[in-house]
Tab-separated table of C-alpha atoms in Angstrom:
chain	number	residue	atom	x	y	z
A	590	MET	CA	-13.689	91.714	6.214
A	591	THR	CA	-13.148	90.570	2.613
A	592	PHE	CA	-9.804	89.716	1.069
A	593	SER	CA	-9.725	92.946	-0.947
A	594	GLU	CA	-10.206	94.976	2.224
A	595	LEU	CA	-7.075	93.560	3.812
A	596	SER	CA	-3.792	95.442	3.760
A	597	PRO	CA	-1.488	94.628	0.821
A	598	ARG	CA	1.000	92.894	3.127
A	599	ARG	CA	-1.683	90.734	4.734
A	600	GLN	CA	-2.865	89.753	1.260
A	601	GLU	CA	0.731	88.744	0.403
A	602	GLN	CA	0.949	86.688	3.585
A	603	LEU	CA	-2.272	84.837	2.841
A	604	MET	CA	-1.283	84.225	-0.770
A	605	ALA	CA	2.085	82.864	0.375
A	606	PHE	CA	0.294	80.461	2.716
A	607	ASP	CA	-2.076	79.459	-0.080
A	608	ARG	CA	0.953	78.813	-2.295
A	609	LEU	CA	2.421	76.478	0.338
A	610	LEU	CA	-0.879	74.599	0.635
A	611	THR	CA	-1.051	74.231	-3.148
A	612	ILE	CA	2.514	72.918	-3.364
A	613	MET	CA	1.784	70.496	-0.533
A	614	ASP	CA	-1.248	69.166	-2.415
A	615	GLU	CA	0.857	68.694	-5.545
A	616	LEU	CA	3.719	66.987	-3.737
A	617	ARG	CA	1.421	64.620	-1.887
A	618	GLU	CA	-0.137	63.608	-5.188
A	619	GLN	CA	2.904	63.503	-7.470
A	620	CYS	CA	6.082	62.894	-5.407
A	621	PRO	CA	6.825	59.263	-4.405
A	622	TRP	CA	8.632	60.331	-1.213
A	623	ASP	CA	5.909	62.728	-0.086
A	624	ARG	CA	3.170	60.181	-0.855
A	625	LYS	CA	4.917	57.642	1.354
A	626	GLN	CA	5.114	59.815	4.476
A	627	THR	CA	2.952	59.250	7.554
A	628	LEU	CA	2.473	61.105	10.813
A	629	GLU	CA	4.936	58.718	12.426
A	630	SER	CA	7.594	58.933	9.712
A	631	LEU	CA	7.648	62.729	9.890
A	632	ARG	CA	7.897	62.871	13.680
A	633	HIS	CA	11.664	62.494	14.061
A	634	LEU	CA	12.263	64.909	11.191
A	635	THR	CA	10.113	67.536	12.896
A	636	ILE	CA	12.062	67.109	16.128
A	637	GLU	CA	15.307	67.587	14.192
A	638	GLU	CA	13.985	70.729	12.494
A	639	THR	CA	12.899	72.125	15.861
A	640	TYR	CA	16.393	71.694	17.270
A	641	GLU	CA	17.846	73.346	14.187
A	642	LEU	CA	15.568	76.337	14.789
A	643	SER	CA	16.678	76.378	18.416
A	644	ASP	CA	20.334	76.465	17.340
A	645	ALA	CA	19.657	79.330	14.936
A	646	ILE	CA	17.913	81.303	17.679
A	647	LEU	CA	20.842	80.829	20.069
A	648	GLU	CA	23.193	82.048	17.327
A	649	ASN	CA	20.857	84.977	16.586
A	650	ASP	CA	21.142	84.009	12.916
A	651	LEU	CA	18.055	85.652	11.414
A	652	PRO	CA	18.473	84.260	7.865
A	653	GLU	CA	18.785	80.752	9.316
A	654	ILE	CA	15.822	81.365	11.645
A	655	ARG	CA	13.695	82.319	8.632
A	656	LYS	CA	14.759	79.117	6.853
A	657	GLU	CA	14.055	76.871	9.841
A	658	ILE	CA	10.664	78.473	10.502
A	659	GLY	CA	9.793	77.632	6.911
A	660	ASP	CA	10.867	74.017	7.370
A	661	ILE	CA	8.740	73.659	10.487
A	662	GLN	CA	5.775	75.358	8.808
A	663	LEU	CA	6.055	72.838	5.994
A	664	HIS	CA	5.893	69.994	8.502
A	665	LEU	CA	2.786	71.433	10.161
A	666	VAL	CA	1.029	71.757	6.813
A	667	PHE	CA	2.161	68.206	5.969
A	668	TYR	CA	0.598	66.779	9.147
A	669	ALA	CA	-2.681	68.552	8.432
A	670	LYS	CA	-2.654	67.297	4.841
A	671	ILE	CA	-2.198	63.701	5.979
A	672	ALA	CA	-5.008	64.065	8.530
A	673	SER	CA	-7.331	65.458	5.853
A	674	GLU	CA	-6.924	62.205	3.909
A	675	ALA	CA	-8.678	60.145	6.594
A	676	PRO	CA	-12.012	58.591	5.554
A	677	ALA	CA	-14.737	61.188	5.085
A	678	ASP	CA	-16.836	59.662	7.867
A	679	SER	CA	-13.968	59.582	10.349
A	680	PRO	CA	-14.628	61.778	13.400
A	681	ASP	CA	-10.867	62.372	13.706
A	682	ARG	CA	-10.443	63.848	10.242
A	683	PHE	CA	-9.296	67.463	10.031
A	684	ASP	CA	-7.502	69.860	7.698
A	685	ILE	CA	-5.416	73.015	8.089
A	686	ALA	CA	-8.494	75.234	8.450
A	687	ASP	CA	-9.662	73.153	11.408
A	688	VAL	CA	-6.193	73.444	12.952
A	689	LEU	CA	-6.024	77.219	12.598
A	690	ASN	CA	-9.597	77.851	13.717
A	691	SER	CA	-9.049	75.608	16.728
A	692	VAL	CA	-5.950	77.464	17.894
A	693	CYS	CA	-7.658	80.815	17.288
A	694	GLU	CA	-10.581	79.770	19.482
A	695	LYS	CA	-8.188	78.546	22.165
A	696	LEU	CA	-6.241	81.802	22.160
A	697	ILE	CA	-9.428	83.821	22.478
A	698	SER	CA	-10.842	81.659	25.275
A	699	ARG	CA	-7.557	81.690	27.201
A	700	HIS	CA	-7.151	85.460	27.013
A	701	PRO	CA	-10.328	86.671	28.726
A	702	HIS	CA	-8.428	89.805	29.754
A	703	ILE	CA	-8.255	90.721	26.053
A	704	TYR	CA	-11.401	89.222	24.556
A	705	PRO	CA	-14.666	89.867	26.440
A	706	ASP	CA	-17.199	87.107	27.066
A	707	ALA	CA	-20.741	87.037	25.709
A	708	ASN	CA	-21.773	89.609	28.330
A	709	GLY	CA	-18.988	91.972	27.331
A	710	SER	CA	-16.968	91.552	30.545
A	711	LYS	CA	-13.219	90.901	30.800
A	712	VAL	CA	-11.063	89.179	33.415
A	713	ILE	CA	-8.509	91.344	35.182
A	714	ALA	CA	-4.878	90.483	34.444
A	715	GLU	CA	-2.467	93.319	35.092
A	716	ASN	CA	0.790	91.351	34.962
A	717	GLU	CA	2.366	88.225	33.567
A	718	GLU	CA	1.800	86.166	36.711
A	719	GLN	CA	-1.941	86.832	36.672
A	720	VAL	CA	-2.089	85.860	32.998
A	721	LYS	CA	-0.331	82.553	33.745
A	722	ALA	CA	-2.587	81.819	36.713
A	723	ASN	CA	-5.708	82.505	34.639
A	724	TRP	CA	-4.328	80.318	31.851
A	725	GLU	CA	-3.872	77.302	34.121
A	726	GLN	CA	-7.317	77.710	35.673
A	727	LEU	CA	-8.914	77.861	32.241
A	728	LYS	CA	-7.087	74.696	31.186
A	729	LEU	CA	-8.490	72.887	34.218
A	730	LYS	CA	-11.996	74.020	33.254
A	731	GLU	CA	-11.370	72.634	29.758
A	732	GLY	CA	-10.918	69.151	31.189
A	733	ASN	CA	-7.300	68.857	32.319
A	734	LYS	CA	-7.246	66.792	35.504
A	735	SER	CA	-3.954	68.253	36.681
A	736	VAL	CA	-2.063	71.488	36.172
A	737	LEU	CA	0.924	69.322	35.248
A	738	SER	CA	-0.899	67.181	32.695
A	739	GLY	CA	0.030	69.642	29.961
A	740	VAL	CA	3.757	68.939	30.338
A	741	PRO	CA	4.757	66.574	27.492
A	742	GLY	CA	6.277	63.346	28.776
A	743	SER	CA	8.889	63.273	26.005
A	744	LEU	CA	10.420	66.656	26.835
A	745	PRO	CA	14.126	66.611	27.714
A	746	ALA	CA	14.457	66.377	31.496
A	747	LEU	CA	15.935	69.867	31.969
A	748	VAL	CA	13.194	71.558	29.943
A	749	LYS	CA	10.563	69.416	31.636
A	750	ALA	CA	11.759	70.472	35.104
A	751	MET	CA	11.429	74.118	34.102
A	752	ARG	CA	7.926	73.640	32.666
A	753	ILE	CA	6.775	71.679	35.744
A	754	GLN	CA	7.928	74.482	38.011
A	755	GLU	CA	6.338	77.180	35.861
A	756	LYS	CA	3.008	75.385	35.875
A	757	ALA	CA	3.159	74.764	39.626
A	758	ARG	CA	3.801	78.476	40.113
A	759	GLY	CA	0.762	79.259	37.967
A	760	ALA	CA	-1.299	77.276	40.470
A	761	GLY	CA	0.211	79.204	43.403
A	762	PHE	CA	2.591	76.446	44.531
A	763	ASP	CA	5.943	78.212	44.720
A	764	TRP	CA	8.461	79.899	46.975
A	765	ASP	CA	7.957	83.546	47.880
A	766	GLU	CA	11.574	84.723	47.781
A	767	LYS	CA	14.630	83.655	45.801
A	768	GLN	CA	16.615	83.439	49.060
A	769	GLN	CA	14.373	80.562	50.100
A	770	VAL	CA	15.109	78.811	46.829
A	771	TRP	CA	18.850	79.254	47.278
A	772	GLN	CA	18.612	77.781	50.753
A	773	LYS	CA	16.976	74.761	49.146
A	774	VAL	CA	19.850	74.522	46.650
A	775	GLU	CA	22.377	74.502	49.491
A	776	GLU	CA	20.334	71.929	51.388
A	777	GLU	CA	20.209	69.640	48.346
A	778	MET	CA	23.947	70.105	47.779
A	779	GLN	CA	24.678	68.929	51.332
A	780	GLU	CA	22.394	65.917	50.898
A	781	PHE	CA	24.117	65.059	47.632
A	782	LYS	CA	27.580	65.346	49.202
A	783	ALA	CA	26.461	63.173	52.121
A	784	GLU	CA	25.886	60.272	49.743
A	785	PHE	CA	29.584	60.082	48.871
A	786	ASN	CA	31.419	60.216	52.189
A	787	ALA	CA	34.675	60.665	50.244
A	788	GLU	CA	36.796	61.045	53.363
A	789	SER	CA	35.497	57.882	55.013
A	790	GLY	CA	35.920	55.778	51.891
A	791	MET	CA	32.468	54.230	52.313
A	792	ALA	CA	30.843	52.612	49.314
A	793	ILE	CA	28.509	54.809	47.292
A	794	ASP	CA	24.884	53.790	46.801
A	795	PRO	CA	24.378	54.689	43.094
A	796	GLN	CA	20.601	54.919	43.340
A	797	ARG	CA	20.610	57.220	46.356
A	798	ALA	CA	23.373	59.373	44.832
A	799	GLU	CA	21.430	59.640	41.575
A	800	ALA	CA	18.266	60.632	43.440
A	801	GLU	CA	20.067	63.352	45.368
A	802	PHE	CA	21.779	64.612	42.224
A	803	GLY	CA	18.361	64.846	40.561
A	804	ASP	CA	17.040	66.838	43.525
A	805	LEU	CA	20.031	69.174	43.283
A	806	LEU	CA	19.502	69.778	39.573
A	807	PHE	CA	15.791	70.389	40.105
A	808	SER	CA	16.531	72.966	42.797
A	809	LEU	CA	19.103	74.705	40.573
A	810	VAL	CA	16.555	74.910	37.754
A	811	ASN	CA	14.135	76.405	40.252
A	812	TYR	CA	16.634	79.044	41.325
A	813	ALA	CA	17.478	79.868	37.705
A	814	ARG	CA	13.793	80.519	37.104
A	815	PHE	CA	13.682	82.944	40.028
A	816	ILE	CA	16.551	85.000	38.627
A	817	ASP	CA	15.205	84.918	35.036
A	818	ILE	CA	17.790	82.523	33.611
A	819	ASN	CA	16.615	79.859	31.191
A	820	PRO	CA	18.632	76.796	32.325
A	821	GLU	CA	18.321	75.027	28.975
A	822	THR	CA	19.679	78.074	27.137
A	823	ALA	CA	22.402	78.599	29.724
A	824	LEU	CA	23.595	74.990	29.489
A	825	GLU	CA	23.486	74.967	25.702
A	826	ARG	CA	25.567	78.155	25.538
A	827	THR	CA	28.088	76.490	27.847
A	828	ASN	CA	28.079	73.395	25.599
A	829	LYS	CA	28.826	75.551	22.573
A	830	LYS	CA	31.556	77.426	24.452
A	831	PHE	CA	33.210	74.167	25.528
A	832	ILE	CA	33.078	72.786	21.970
A	833	LYS	CA	34.680	75.945	20.591
A	834	ARG	CA	37.473	75.907	23.154
A	835	PHE	CA	38.107	72.173	22.846
A	836	GLN	CA	38.329	72.449	19.072
A	837	TYR	CA	40.851	75.267	19.567
A	838	ILE	CA	43.007	72.864	21.601
A	839	GLU	CA	42.781	70.289	18.794
A	840	GLU	CA	43.726	72.869	16.158
A	841	ARG	CA	46.706	74.164	18.175
A	842	ALA	CA	47.901	70.628	18.822
A	843	ARG	CA	47.740	69.743	15.105
A	844	ALA	CA	49.548	72.971	14.197
A	845	ASN	CA	52.399	71.851	16.478
A	846	GLY	CA	52.449	68.303	15.155
A	847	ARG	CA	50.909	66.855	18.308
A	848	THR	CA	47.866	64.763	19.146
A	849	LEU	CA	45.819	65.144	22.298
A	850	SER	CA	46.558	61.566	23.283
A	851	SER	CA	50.282	62.377	23.386
A	852	MET	CA	49.860	65.516	25.502
A	853	THR	CA	49.635	65.876	29.251
A	854	LEU	CA	46.705	67.601	30.863
A	855	ALA	CA	48.999	70.475	31.840
A	856	GLU	CA	50.023	70.946	28.201
A	857	MET	CA	46.419	70.923	27.037
A	858	ASP	CA	45.527	73.368	29.790
A	859	VAL	CA	47.912	75.924	28.246
A	860	TYR	CA	45.929	75.824	25.016
A	861	TRP	CA	42.675	75.888	26.989
A	862	ASN	CA	43.700	79.137	28.660
A	863	GLU	CA	44.617	80.524	25.246
A	864	ALA	CA	41.170	79.578	23.983
A	865	LYS	CA	39.564	81.380	26.914
A	866	SER	CA	41.484	84.547	26.104
A	867	VAL	CA	40.299	84.605	22.493
A	868	GLY	CA	36.644	84.035	23.376
């Protein structure tokens, strides 16, 4: 299909992307800051932009989501531009076309239930679980030595636990019923409590307590997955709720000429209950 045969909106989309690529070329050539950037120097900025997008999604702020998607898209184009500047004979050199073609080929190869093979046959995948299982098997055929090798080591621990469990499930290693998972949560809770022996006054072994607490968190993440709760989202919403309520306490204290350090916990708790009633 030629460009002129595309729908007007698709033509606009492609022209917008071409405009971004052109601006990136100009900035890399003419702007001192952009010329100075490397893959490494952009990394922490990309992480920051990703978290900003995450915040906008949690707030369901569509204008902000559009802005943050643009910022991240700029970073992706920037990385590809830097990579395209490698020596011409470098086997690692690539540009944005290589990036996009590569991901297109991966999507096609990993969706054999949508795109037929050379013989015209498709893999059967009638539900999400079958799609995930097929996906993990295809990744192993591509050279991954472990189902879990695709979990980035730098992921935050809570997100990583969720991804590990999802991938293990894709390989068939999972509980059958959520009741079994809850039993595991209760078991881990008892093991965690056993490390403290609060009534006996025995000394706590920090390493053992930490290990049991980790097991408890892992089991809770597992149960959340079984009841379709994203634990990272749930915790972040609770963080935001706590911040809002705590700031309410601060505001009420200031309005009454008080500081938190001069108030008792019971006094602060009055404001906390007020904060809960207003949202």
